[in-house]
Amino acid sequence: MEDEDLLDLEPGLQDSPADMAEDAMEGEYASEEDEAQEQNLLIEDVAGQGMDLAFALEDSKLDRIAQRCLEAYRRDREEREDWEQGFDKIMALVKAKRTAKSFPWPGAANVKYPLISKAALKFGARAYPAIVNGTDVVKPATVGEDPDGEKRKRGDRVATHMNYQLLIDMPEWDIDTDRLCHTLPLQGTMFRQVIWDAEYTRPLTTLISGKDLVVTQAAKDLETVPHFAKEFPLFVHQIQERMKSGQYRQVDLGMDDPEDSDEAGKQEMLECHCRYDLDEDGYAEPWIAVIHKESEKLLSLKAGFWPRGVKRNEKGEVQSVKRHVEFVKYGFIPDPEGQFYDIGYGQLLLEDSEIINTVLNQLMDAATDQNLGGGFIGQGVSLKGGNLEFRRGEWKFVNVAGDQLRNNIVPRPTSQPSPVLFNLLTMLVEAASDLASDSDIMSGNVPANTPATTVLASIEEAQKVFNSIYKRIYRSLSEEFYLIAQLNAAYLPPEEYQKVLDTPVGQPDQMQPGMMPGQMPGMPMPQMGPDPSVDYSEQDRDIVPVADPSMTTSAQKMMRAQFLLQIGGGNPMFDQREIMRRALVAASIDDIQSLMPDPGPEQAAQQQQQQQMALRAAMAEILGNEASATDDMMSARLKFIEGNVKAQEAILEAAAMRMSLMNMMGVMNGAYGPAMGGMGGMAYPAQNGGIPGPAPGPGFGNGSGMEGGGMAGPQAGFGQPSNAPPNGAGLPADSLPV
């Protein structure tokens, strides 16, 4: 191992104050040899032990790291300055912050139409119930064959435990998911940080605004970018608590007394995820540095990677170090220029919203101007100066004639609110609503007498934009669940996992040499409860959200459930219990477990036997139908052949009759004159062949019959030629056929 791959730590400062106190209580004092070895640690050791190097490195080195991080932070802030300005403008517009206007007069209308807020509110109302769908937020997806069903059982245990974590043990997750669904459409980009909370022995998630995570716009992802920083506030007492507990190193930050501060001592902090060559081997490793922004002091420095993320070459040199990303990016619509921050309704509808606000305020100013009126008073009217105030139904006395009063008061010309502007306002609002998938049908306003199929088709068409966005959220949810599964596999105690699953918990403290946990002398080996490090293994299963990105309305869910009942209900090829369960889930029926309790072993065996019998009956019915169909086909074939035979017999009978008639005509012609020769054979289908024509008619009596040549049938596959010679001689009369 090369010396430059080792971290040279300052003597006596390897552990935090909390670690040192714990070692002193346990009486674990390192020997001089061990202490010397602790001065040089591999980066894998630092990551595996979770060491905070802020307690081990010299102040000068910590200051250099802090300055490097702050320089990168300021550079990234300056690069995304335009994006931040647009972000602030959107937030001001969404919050409807009113500012005083001086044009066209002081106090003019300055109304903010809630276009963006309306679109975001409706998106969140659809997305949140789809993600948090009852008690099934996650489900397992097994990879590869599962002949004995063990993978599915493991996946069911993982899903049960993670659903308990997300909905019960991690209350902040549900609250932040609600915020995410309603805020993401406004900002376009948000993040969720997933870390392990050692105090509560569970994962901890934090929702972060896109503005609070400073990343260069040129970044492709958070894993490969050299530097990014999270901005977060802490109160003075929180910083003091973390210093005393050993989370931060104790250093003077020059903080004001909370009692003298208007914001109760609120301090700006930075969590910088940077790369720095700490072991001076020429390769910069990922680290996480916590810095007090005002004093620029580094308070904590930990590894931003896991030991398994370190790869070394054959020489033992560090080849690469993969950053463990604690943040999951949630994007709304990808930026068309390929920048890191995605866009939302705020960026898409910002210009439209400003135009709508301008037109709306102009219409209101015009109406106000017309309602207030005003005008000119001629010198012919002598009235007391000042404004005249009228009560309802009151009349004022003036010292002037009515005609003179009318002629000397001229109203100022004012224009009514423009109908053109009103039509323009309507068009802009409708166009923006189409962009935000905010149609009347999606809002529940269905025109009268609209067929149900038309309504469903319109909903499906209007939801295409929504579904594409929701699939991106679905992809980010999968990534977040993967991080939670990683943390559970690494840090979750088995007893906590087994308590949720109501499975036996081992007692390793009571074991004797050569015995398994819970095994008593002379007793068989007990069955241990499931191990989270095994169940959450990444070898043969994955965790995915249960929400279907293409199924977002109750009507669509019920239609799919009804289709499943139609094709699978009573069909032994399907699991009837699972079909009914899915139908009840689609109908949002509560407490399905009490309606469909798990069958006991005998009932399960009986159901399986009944299902096998039904399957055999179905197969027998299928085979019987196939045999019946075969018999019908054979019968139809025989009938077809019989018909062909009868047709041939009729053809032969007609040919014989014709031949007899022709011969008789030959006899008659022989008696009284020349006889006409017999006709040639007629053409018949190829498979039967033509029937030869009769011989030339014989002659008898005083004259001989005329020799006639038989007409040969065509040979092109339809018949064969007649056998009659070209010039047939007359036959004796006694040779005529009877």
XYZ file of C-alpha atoms in Angstrom:
738
model
C 0.000 0.000 0.000
C 1.372 3.388 -0.952
C 1.991 5.872 1.877
C 0.126 8.622 0.059
C -3.104 6.575 0.321
C -3.064 6.991 4.105
C -4.561 9.867 6.054
C -2.088 11.535 8.408
C -4.218 12.606 11.366
C -3.251 14.967 14.137
C -2.324 12.980 17.292
C -4.971 12.742 19.952
C -7.738 14.226 17.785
C -9.069 11.186 15.981
C -12.300 10.915 17.942
C -15.008 13.432 18.650
C -15.606 14.445 22.278
C -18.592 12.111 22.420
C -16.517 9.159 21.186
C -13.734 9.935 23.666
C -16.193 10.066 26.555
C -17.722 6.766 25.486
C -14.283 5.124 25.324
C -13.403 6.449 28.768
C -16.601 5.057 30.269
C -15.957 1.637 28.787
C -12.301 1.693 29.877
C -11.026 1.182 26.359
C -7.687 2.941 26.223
C -5.649 2.378 23.093
C -2.070 1.282 23.434
C 0.758 3.306 22.008
C 1.031 0.921 19.068
C -2.686 1.172 18.286
C -2.531 4.931 18.661
C 0.326 5.070 16.187
C -1.662 3.006 13.715
C -4.645 5.292 14.097
C -2.545 8.194 12.820
C -2.539 6.619 9.335
C -5.921 5.351 8.148
C -7.189 4.244 4.769
C -10.063 6.229 3.341
C -12.149 3.035 3.463
C -11.613 2.970 7.228
C -12.703 6.578 7.578
C -15.889 5.873 5.645
C -16.629 2.568 7.343
C -16.200 3.962 10.869
C -18.111 7.172 10.117
C -15.257 9.286 11.428
C -15.559 13.065 11.564
C -12.189 14.376 10.398
C -12.981 17.871 11.655
C -11.793 16.599 15.057
C -8.610 15.070 13.600
C -7.177 17.517 11.053
C -5.278 20.689 11.799
C -7.150 23.996 11.760
C -5.091 25.299 8.853
C -6.091 22.344 6.670
C -9.724 22.700 7.676
C -9.607 26.375 6.746
C -8.192 25.525 3.308
C -10.975 23.021 2.713
C -13.575 25.575 3.821
C -12.207 28.244 1.478
C -12.156 25.784 -1.432
C -15.794 24.883 -0.796
C -16.905 28.503 -0.412
C -15.210 29.525 -3.664
C -17.019 26.773 -5.571
C -20.301 27.694 -3.858
C -20.042 31.370 -4.818
C -19.085 30.449 -8.372
C -22.151 28.230 -8.754
C -24.408 30.912 -7.269
C -23.111 33.470 -9.734
C -23.603 31.081 -12.659
C -27.262 30.462 -11.885
C -28.069 34.088 -11.011
C -30.581 34.434 -13.862
C -32.346 31.283 -12.736
C -32.598 32.592 -9.179
C -34.106 35.881 -10.357
C -36.757 34.024 -12.309
C -37.389 31.795 -9.298
C -37.943 34.795 -7.015
C -40.287 36.387 -9.553
C -42.360 33.210 -9.752
C -42.618 32.904 -5.976
C -43.704 36.545 -5.674
C -46.335 35.970 -8.348
C -47.609 32.796 -6.710
C -47.848 34.439 -3.293
C -49.740 37.354 -4.934
C -47.574 39.984 -3.293
C -49.209 43.338 -4.017
C -47.068 46.372 -4.704
C -48.203 49.979 -5.057
C -48.641 51.250 -8.637
C -48.345 54.860 -9.765
C -49.506 54.348 -13.368
C -51.944 55.322 -14.778
C -52.599 56.925 -11.385
C -51.488 56.264 -7.823
C -53.313 53.294 -6.371
C -54.244 51.781 -9.750
C -55.405 48.172 -9.945
C -52.677 45.581 -9.343
C -54.550 42.272 -9.256
C -52.703 38.950 -9.646
C -54.663 36.270 -11.476
C -53.885 32.893 -9.794
C -53.093 31.096 -13.037
C -49.945 29.287 -11.877
C -51.310 28.542 -8.411
C -54.468 27.053 -9.885
C -52.496 24.737 -12.182
C -50.199 23.627 -9.354
C -53.093 23.037 -6.965
C -54.913 20.761 -9.411
C -51.761 18.848 -10.267
C -51.083 18.188 -6.600
C -54.689 17.148 -6.013
C -54.276 14.407 -8.629
C -50.698 13.322 -7.930
C -50.698 13.067 -4.130
C -53.551 10.510 -3.787
C -51.969 8.437 -6.571
C -48.612 8.252 -4.757
C -49.941 7.737 -1.236
C -52.508 5.148 -2.263
C -53.884 3.751 0.960
C -51.357 1.753 2.948
C -49.502 0.327 -0.055
C -46.892 2.885 -1.044
C -44.169 0.468 -2.150
C -44.224 -3.026 -3.546
C -41.439 -5.477 -4.392
C -40.502 -6.534 -7.892
C -38.643 -9.856 -7.955
C -35.985 -10.437 -10.586
C -35.359 -13.894 -12.028
C -37.127 -17.183 -11.426
C -38.854 -17.870 -8.129
C -39.883 -21.550 -8.165
C -40.335 -21.921 -4.404
C -41.829 -18.459 -3.822
C -39.100 -17.369 -1.411
C -38.343 -14.173 -3.312
C -41.968 -13.143 -3.184
C -42.113 -13.801 0.548
C -39.001 -11.689 1.082
C -40.447 -8.975 -1.114
C -43.702 -8.996 0.858
C -41.740 -8.595 4.096
C -39.767 -5.699 2.644
C -42.931 -4.003 1.359
C -44.683 -4.431 4.723
C -41.751 -2.962 6.622
C -41.139 -0.042 4.235
C -44.834 0.889 4.199
C -44.727 0.945 7.998
C -41.629 3.140 7.906
C -42.958 5.649 5.386
C -46.484 6.036 6.752
C -46.004 5.542 10.500
C -42.378 5.591 11.588
C -41.383 8.497 9.289
C -44.191 11.076 9.648
C -42.154 13.709 7.815
C -42.221 11.626 4.611
C -45.986 11.872 4.098
C -46.035 15.585 4.928
C -43.141 16.327 2.586
C -44.713 14.248 -0.193
C -47.828 16.395 0.028
C -45.667 19.520 -0.208
C -43.699 18.002 -3.060
C -46.773 17.328 -5.204
C -48.060 20.899 -4.773
C -44.731 22.767 -4.924
C -42.903 20.896 -7.679
C -45.204 22.298 -10.425
C -44.268 25.815 -9.291
C -40.501 25.422 -8.969
C -39.800 22.750 -11.568
C -37.026 21.123 -9.487
C -36.964 19.888 -5.900
C -34.817 17.471 -3.925
C -35.291 14.992 -1.113
C -32.370 14.100 1.148
C -32.290 10.572 2.592
C -29.953 9.875 5.533
C -29.865 7.521 8.507
C -31.059 8.858 11.857
C -29.023 6.983 14.460
C -31.043 8.447 17.329
C -34.354 6.999 16.120
C -32.780 4.046 14.207
C -34.620 4.796 10.993
C -34.134 6.693 7.725
C -34.747 10.436 7.804
C -35.968 12.367 4.753
C -35.894 16.133 4.201
C -37.577 18.004 1.351
C -35.333 20.690 -0.138
C -36.314 23.536 -2.435
C -34.539 23.837 -5.757
C -33.164 27.193 -4.676
C -31.604 25.747 -1.512
C -29.440 23.220 -3.371
C -26.817 25.160 -5.319
C -25.560 23.214 -8.352
C -23.900 24.381 -11.540
C -26.253 24.409 -14.527
C -23.689 22.385 -16.485
C -24.036 19.400 -14.155
C -25.397 16.156 -15.539
C -26.187 14.597 -12.169
C -25.192 14.914 -8.520
C -22.908 11.878 -8.599
C -20.389 13.218 -11.115
C -20.521 16.973 -10.446
C -17.395 18.107 -8.527
C -19.224 20.315 -6.062
C -22.700 21.232 -4.856
C -23.954 22.754 -1.638
C -27.116 22.701 0.445
C -28.196 25.882 2.200
C -30.017 25.363 5.493
C -30.685 27.526 8.560
C -29.951 26.680 12.183
C -30.754 28.608 15.310
C -28.007 29.444 17.757
C -29.243 26.959 20.339
C -29.282 24.179 17.728
C -25.643 24.839 16.840
C -24.726 24.855 20.508
C -26.534 21.542 21.055
C -24.674 19.922 18.184
C -21.353 21.188 19.460
C -21.968 19.799 22.935
C -23.157 16.442 21.571
C -20.035 16.063 19.413
C -21.698 16.490 16.011
C -19.834 19.774 15.386
C -16.417 20.773 16.662
C -16.438 23.546 19.225
C -15.151 26.776 17.736
C -16.017 30.445 18.193
C -18.400 31.486 15.403
C -18.993 35.056 16.606
C -22.748 34.484 16.832
C -24.990 37.143 18.338
C -26.985 36.490 21.459
C -30.367 35.081 20.408
C -32.142 37.471 22.756
C -30.633 40.461 20.921
C -31.478 39.181 17.425
C -34.714 39.854 15.549
C -34.642 36.338 14.070
C -33.818 34.551 17.331
C -30.227 33.925 16.285
C -30.959 32.301 12.910
C -27.688 31.292 11.252
C -27.009 30.372 7.619
C -25.220 27.050 7.202
C -23.756 25.231 4.191
C -23.475 21.489 3.644
C -20.862 21.298 0.897
C -20.453 18.063 -1.057
C -17.019 18.565 -2.552
C -14.031 16.639 -3.874
C -10.721 17.207 -2.138
C -7.429 15.291 -2.213
C -7.261 14.742 1.521
C -4.750 11.883 1.463
C -2.555 13.698 -1.105
C -2.359 10.808 -3.551
C -3.269 12.935 -6.565
C -6.945 11.875 -6.614
C -9.727 14.007 -5.080
C -12.199 12.016 -2.988
C -15.795 13.097 -2.224
C -16.286 14.639 1.231
C -19.144 16.350 3.079
C -18.194 19.571 4.888
C -20.526 21.586 7.136
C -19.549 25.274 7.173
C -20.873 28.261 9.092
C -21.479 30.734 6.290
C -20.800 33.999 8.116
C -17.625 32.997 9.965
C -16.479 30.575 7.199
C -15.556 28.000 9.838
C -15.694 24.273 9.052
C -17.601 22.394 11.753
C -17.792 18.843 10.397
C -16.004 16.795 7.712
C -17.133 13.273 6.867
C -16.709 10.873 3.964
C -19.157 11.330 1.110
C -18.745 7.727 0.000
C -19.179 4.185 1.271
C -16.259 1.752 1.613
C -17.571 -0.365 -1.252
C -17.455 2.708 -3.475
C -13.623 2.737 -3.363
C -11.921 0.855 -6.218
C -8.204 0.150 -6.259
C -5.986 -1.120 -9.057
C -3.553 -4.029 -8.928
C -0.944 -1.835 -7.242
C -3.319 -0.918 -4.440
C -3.718 2.658 -5.657
C -7.070 4.373 -5.547
C -8.565 4.058 -9.007
C -11.933 5.717 -8.374
C -14.242 6.647 -5.512
C -17.983 6.675 -6.176
C -19.910 9.347 -4.314
C -22.843 8.170 -2.216
C -25.538 10.635 -3.244
C -27.988 11.358 -0.441
C -30.240 13.522 -2.615
C -32.966 12.500 -5.056
C -33.833 14.991 -7.772
C -37.524 15.474 -8.604
C -38.002 17.165 -11.967
C -41.205 18.418 -13.570
C -40.331 19.049 -17.244
C -36.757 18.715 -18.573
C -35.092 21.976 -19.502
C -35.099 22.364 -23.321
C -31.495 23.640 -23.233
C -30.320 20.627 -21.239
C -29.502 22.580 -18.081
C -29.548 20.902 -14.689
C -32.621 22.607 -13.236
C -35.920 21.523 -14.784
C -38.829 23.857 -15.464
C -42.351 23.901 -14.051
C -45.621 25.696 -14.559
C -43.980 28.775 -13.050
C -41.479 29.067 -15.905
C -43.945 27.922 -18.583
C -46.777 30.257 -17.587
C -44.807 33.217 -16.246
C -45.111 35.372 -19.383
C -48.750 34.380 -19.931
C -49.533 35.190 -16.321
C -47.948 38.635 -16.558
C -49.863 39.432 -19.768
C -53.121 38.238 -18.192
C -52.469 40.422 -15.143
C -51.769 43.455 -17.362
C -54.937 43.016 -19.426
C -57.044 42.355 -16.353
C -55.740 45.461 -14.571
C -56.334 47.594 -17.673
C -59.943 46.439 -17.817
C -60.400 47.228 -14.130
C -58.762 50.660 -14.482
C -61.013 51.492 -17.437
C -64.094 50.452 -15.469
C -62.935 52.490 -12.473
C -62.311 55.546 -14.631
C -65.743 55.278 -16.210
C -67.513 54.774 -12.892
C -65.797 57.734 -11.226
C -66.545 60.055 -14.098
C -65.626 63.789 -13.850
C -65.765 66.682 -16.267
C -65.847 70.468 -16.706
C -67.994 73.213 -15.084
C -68.463 76.480 -16.960
C -68.308 79.950 -15.442
C -72.058 80.275 -15.781
C -72.554 78.079 -12.750
C -71.756 79.457 -9.348
C -71.343 76.684 -6.822
C -69.592 76.543 -3.527
C -66.105 75.098 -3.931
C -65.141 71.608 -2.941
C -66.685 68.237 -3.552
C -70.375 67.702 -3.160
C -71.226 64.585 -1.198
C -74.623 62.983 -1.674
C -76.552 60.647 0.512
C -78.936 58.175 -1.042
C -82.115 59.976 -2.099
C -80.712 63.423 -1.360
C -81.192 66.521 -3.619
C -79.029 69.651 -3.469
C -80.239 73.268 -3.949
C -78.251 75.445 -6.325
C -78.722 79.120 -7.284
C -78.912 78.591 -10.991
C -81.531 77.654 -13.548
C -81.775 74.069 -14.729
C -80.956 74.768 -18.384
C -78.021 76.898 -17.400
C -76.753 74.168 -15.060
C -77.068 71.549 -17.774
C -75.275 73.666 -20.345
C -72.366 74.541 -18.092
C -71.547 71.013 -16.874
C -69.766 68.895 -19.466
C -68.719 65.288 -18.483
C -65.207 64.207 -19.361
C -65.215 61.667 -22.174
C -64.309 58.160 -20.939
C -64.174 54.877 -22.778
C -65.818 51.665 -21.644
C -63.762 48.548 -20.934
C -62.710 47.237 -24.313
C -64.516 44.076 -25.472
C -61.417 43.275 -27.534
C -59.299 43.191 -24.399
C -61.890 41.011 -22.713
C -61.817 38.514 -25.603
C -58.025 38.553 -25.502
C -58.113 37.834 -21.781
C -60.446 34.876 -22.337
C -58.219 33.467 -25.072
C -55.075 33.743 -22.923
C -56.701 32.037 -19.942
C -58.000 29.182 -22.106
C -54.615 28.690 -23.785
C -52.843 28.597 -20.439
C -55.411 26.150 -19.058
C -54.816 23.812 -22.000
C -51.090 23.913 -21.351
C -51.656 23.034 -17.697
C -54.150 20.212 -18.512
C -56.820 22.213 -16.708
C -59.849 21.497 -18.892
C -63.445 21.645 -17.710
C -63.788 17.871 -17.766
C -60.669 17.463 -15.637
C -62.185 19.933 -13.164
C -65.403 17.932 -12.926
C -67.483 20.267 -15.123
C -69.015 17.825 -17.614
C -71.473 19.228 -20.181
C -75.019 17.913 -19.946
C -76.008 14.793 -21.921
C -72.377 13.847 -22.592
C -71.943 10.082 -23.119
C -69.830 8.328 -20.530
C -67.472 6.932 -23.165
C -66.858 10.438 -24.497
C -66.102 11.706 -21.008
C -63.616 8.887 -20.351
C -61.919 9.414 -23.711
C -61.649 13.160 -23.035
C -60.180 12.508 -19.583
C -57.605 10.113 -21.001
C -56.603 12.609 -23.690
C -56.359 15.483 -21.211
C -54.236 13.393 -18.841
C -51.452 12.629 -21.321
C -49.399 15.640 -20.231
C -50.053 14.813 -16.594
C -49.058 11.164 -17.036
C -45.729 12.032 -18.648
C -44.862 14.318 -15.724
C -46.019 11.797 -13.172
C -43.799 9.108 -14.693
C -40.802 11.321 -13.902
C -41.983 11.561 -10.303
C -42.456 7.791 -10.322
C -38.856 7.327 -11.478
C -37.553 9.561 -8.698
C -39.658 7.691 -6.137
C -38.011 4.456 -7.218
C -34.611 6.016 -6.647
C -35.649 7.288 -3.217
C -36.969 3.890 -2.137
C -33.717 2.354 -3.314
C -31.757 4.686 -1.008
C -34.026 3.810 1.916
C -33.527 0.115 1.205
C -29.749 0.621 1.165
C -29.850 2.313 4.570
C -32.073 -0.413 6.019
C -29.714 -3.103 4.769
C -26.711 -1.355 6.311
C -28.008 0.032 9.611
C -31.448 -1.379 10.535
C -31.254 -3.558 13.681
C -32.801 -7.024 13.158
C -34.978 -6.705 16.265
C -36.607 -3.525 14.927
C -37.291 -5.253 11.625
C -38.731 -8.341 13.306
C -40.962 -6.340 15.644
C -42.759 -4.815 12.686
C -43.185 -8.222 11.032
C -44.235 -9.957 14.301
C -41.574 -12.629 13.858
C -39.342 -14.328 16.474
C -36.468 -12.248 17.763
C -33.150 -13.962 18.485
C -31.370 -13.660 21.827
C -27.677 -13.583 20.933
C -26.618 -12.616 24.489
C -27.846 -15.962 25.892
C -26.029 -18.169 23.386
C -23.538 -20.816 24.359
C -20.568 -21.816 22.197
C -21.714 -23.744 19.144
C -25.397 -22.835 19.628
C -27.711 -20.720 17.535
C -29.588 -17.774 19.091
C -32.539 -19.046 21.129
C -31.365 -22.675 21.124
C -31.456 -24.467 24.480
C -29.282 -27.505 25.309
C -30.853 -30.676 23.977
C -33.409 -28.754 21.914
C -33.566 -28.576 18.119
C -32.282 -25.466 16.431
C -35.012 -22.770 16.496
C -36.094 -20.828 13.439
C -34.605 -17.357 13.484
C -36.475 -14.267 12.423
C -35.744 -12.560 9.100
C -32.576 -10.518 8.776
C -32.982 -7.055 7.169
C -29.488 -7.214 5.688
C -30.592 -10.331 3.793
C -34.129 -9.255 2.897
C -32.943 -5.853 1.704
C -30.110 -7.390 -0.296
C -29.679 -5.995 -3.803
C -28.921 -9.373 -5.381
C -32.327 -10.600 -6.502
C -35.037 -8.035 -5.895
C -35.840 -4.396 -6.373
C -38.202 -1.850 -4.766
C -40.596 0.146 -6.933
C -43.563 2.413 -6.140
C -46.994 0.861 -6.289
C -48.613 3.874 -7.978
C -49.411 3.246 -11.651
C -48.359 6.310 -13.664
C -50.927 5.566 -16.364
C -53.814 5.045 -13.920
C -54.745 8.301 -12.253
C -58.550 8.396 -11.966
C -61.004 6.264 -10.015
C -63.044 5.642 -13.155
C -60.040 4.198 -14.979
C -59.173 2.003 -11.988
C -62.712 0.619 -11.826
C -62.779 -0.051 -15.577
C -59.551 -2.048 -15.328
C -60.829 -3.957 -12.314
C -64.060 -4.784 -14.135
C -62.098 -5.999 -17.151
C -60.040 -8.238 -14.867
C -63.224 -9.657 -13.325
C -64.696 -10.375 -16.757
C -61.722 -12.301 -18.111
C -60.540 -13.879 -14.864
C -63.665 -14.317 -12.756
C -64.334 -18.042 -12.445
C -61.404 -18.860 -14.701
C -59.234 -21.512 -13.038
C -56.204 -20.100 -14.848
C -56.382 -17.043 -12.531
C -56.013 -16.669 -8.777
C -59.570 -15.770 -7.772
C -58.534 -14.390 -4.394
C -56.024 -12.016 -5.950
C -58.598 -10.873 -8.524
C -61.091 -9.990 -5.797
C -58.414 -8.249 -3.748
C -57.404 -6.041 -6.678
C -61.024 -5.203 -7.423
C -61.557 -4.117 -3.802
C -58.378 -2.038 -3.885
C -59.537 -0.323 -7.087
C -62.852 0.481 -5.375
C -60.944 1.981 -2.386
C -62.585 -0.395 0.089
C -61.112 -0.095 3.570
C -59.932 -2.969 5.747
C -59.707 -5.572 3.002
C -57.873 -7.928 5.352
C -60.962 -8.349 7.538
C -63.131 -8.961 4.474
C -60.691 -11.480 3.008
C -58.783 -13.053 5.921
C -55.865 -15.258 5.065
C -57.023 -18.883 4.746
C -55.683 -21.478 7.133
C -53.539 -24.389 5.972
C -56.523 -26.747 5.531
C -58.616 -24.125 3.761
C -55.693 -23.167 1.530
C -55.136 -26.831 0.597
C -58.852 -27.271 -0.083
C -58.928 -24.155 -2.263
C -55.878 -25.369 -4.155
C -57.507 -28.774 -4.688
C -60.716 -27.150 -5.910
C -58.746 -24.942 -8.232
C -56.888 -27.971 -9.639
C -60.186 -29.814 -10.153
C -61.668 -26.801 -11.888
C -58.561 -26.591 -14.049
C -58.885 -30.281 -15.011
C -62.575 -29.772 -15.838
C -61.723 -26.769 -17.946
C -59.039 -28.710 -19.791
C -61.456 -31.612 -20.374
C -64.050 -29.186 -21.686
C -61.467 -27.669 -24.016
C -60.473 -31.129 -25.301
C -64.146 -32.086 -25.722
C -64.806 -28.931 -27.679
C -61.830 -29.687 -29.884
C -63.095 -33.285 -30.555
C -66.590 -32.001 -31.311
C -65.155 -29.453 -33.678
C -63.166 -32.229 -35.414
C -66.306 -34.385 -35.820
C -68.202 -31.442 -37.274
C -65.412 -30.819 -39.750
C -65.392 -34.505 -40.844
C -69.169 -34.536 -41.225
C -69.060 -31.407 -43.326
C -66.332 -32.982 -45.473
C -68.363 -36.151 -46.038
C -71.407 -34.126 -46.990
C -69.301 -32.183 -49.450
C -67.998 -35.433 -51.058
C -71.515 -36.913 -51.183
C -72.755 -33.827 -52.957
C -69.980 -34.085 -55.509
C -70.854 -37.770 -56.186
C -74.524 -36.929 -56.729
C -73.554 -34.142 -59.065
C -71.401 -36.522 -61.115
C -74.217 -39.062 -61.295
C -76.549 -36.356 -62.582
C -74.003 -35.351 -65.186
C -73.587 -38.956 -66.370
C -77.342 -39.456 -66.562
C -77.745 -36.285 -68.614
C -74.954 -37.376 -70.948
C -76.533 -40.798 -71.532
C -79.893 -39.233 -72.302
C -78.313 -36.845 -74.736
C -76.444 -39.650 -76.497
C -79.672 -41.644 -76.903
C -81.428 -38.639 -78.383
C -78.610 -38.051 -80.827
C -78.660 -41.673 -82.018
C -82.393 -41.555 -82.528
C -81.995 -38.425 -84.619
C -79.383 -40.306 -86.730
C -81.822 -43.204 -87.396
C -84.515 -40.810 -88.515
C -82.188 -38.990 -90.871
C -80.996 -42.313 -92.336
C -84.571 -43.275 -93.190
C -85.527 -40.082 -94.929
C -82.251 -38.526 -95.887
C -78.804 -37.771 -94.768
C -78.313 -37.977 -91.056
C -76.439 -35.406 -88.993
C -73.384 -36.670 -87.265
C -73.317 -36.911 -83.473
C -72.008 -34.010 -81.406
C -68.628 -34.224 -79.747
C -68.159 -34.791 -76.025
C -69.073 -31.893 -73.726
C -66.448 -30.249 -71.523
C -66.461 -31.237 -67.819
C -64.360 -30.291 -64.843
C -60.775 -31.457 -64.878
C -61.199 -34.005 -62.124
C -64.021 -35.809 -63.983
C -62.938 -35.453 -67.624
C -65.142 -35.002 -70.631
C -67.630 -37.655 -71.814
C -66.848 -38.853 -75.385
C -69.365 -37.879 -78.034
C -71.530 -40.567 -79.728
C -70.499 -42.270 -82.966
C -71.782 -40.877 -86.284
C -75.413 -41.632 -86.803
C -76.059 -44.858 -88.727
C -78.204 -44.966 -91.852
C -80.748 -47.384 -93.044
C -83.444 -47.534 -95.687
C -83.032 -46.323 -99.234
C -80.429 -43.702 -98.475
C -77.373 -43.642 -96.335
C -76.900 -41.219 -93.537
C -74.554 -38.229 -93.801
C -71.334 -38.878 -92.184
C -70.871 -36.485 -89.299
C -67.713 -35.761 -87.346
C -67.967 -35.612 -83.575
C -66.953 -32.277 -81.979
C -63.991 -32.836 -79.708
C -64.146 -31.368 -76.175
C -61.437 -28.866 -75.153
C -58.228 -30.291 -73.732
C -57.159 -27.378 -71.547
C -57.781 -29.182 -68.292
C -61.578 -29.235 -68.579
C -62.356 -32.329 -70.701
C -60.964 -34.925 -73.059
C -61.605 -35.085 -76.850
C -64.313 -37.194 -78.387
C -63.368 -40.662 -79.575
C -65.464 -40.297 -82.746
C -63.504 -40.481 -85.997
C -63.538 -37.468 -88.268
C -65.814 -39.124 -90.829
C -67.876 -41.843 -89.233
C -69.561 -44.381 -91.533
C -73.197 -45.393 -91.019
C -73.893 -48.456 -88.940
C -76.502 -51.088 -89.627
C -79.899 -50.518 -88.111
C -79.706 -53.587 -85.934
C -76.604 -52.191 -84.233
C -78.458 -49.331 -82.563
C -78.255 -49.335 -78.774
C -81.448 -49.996 -76.941
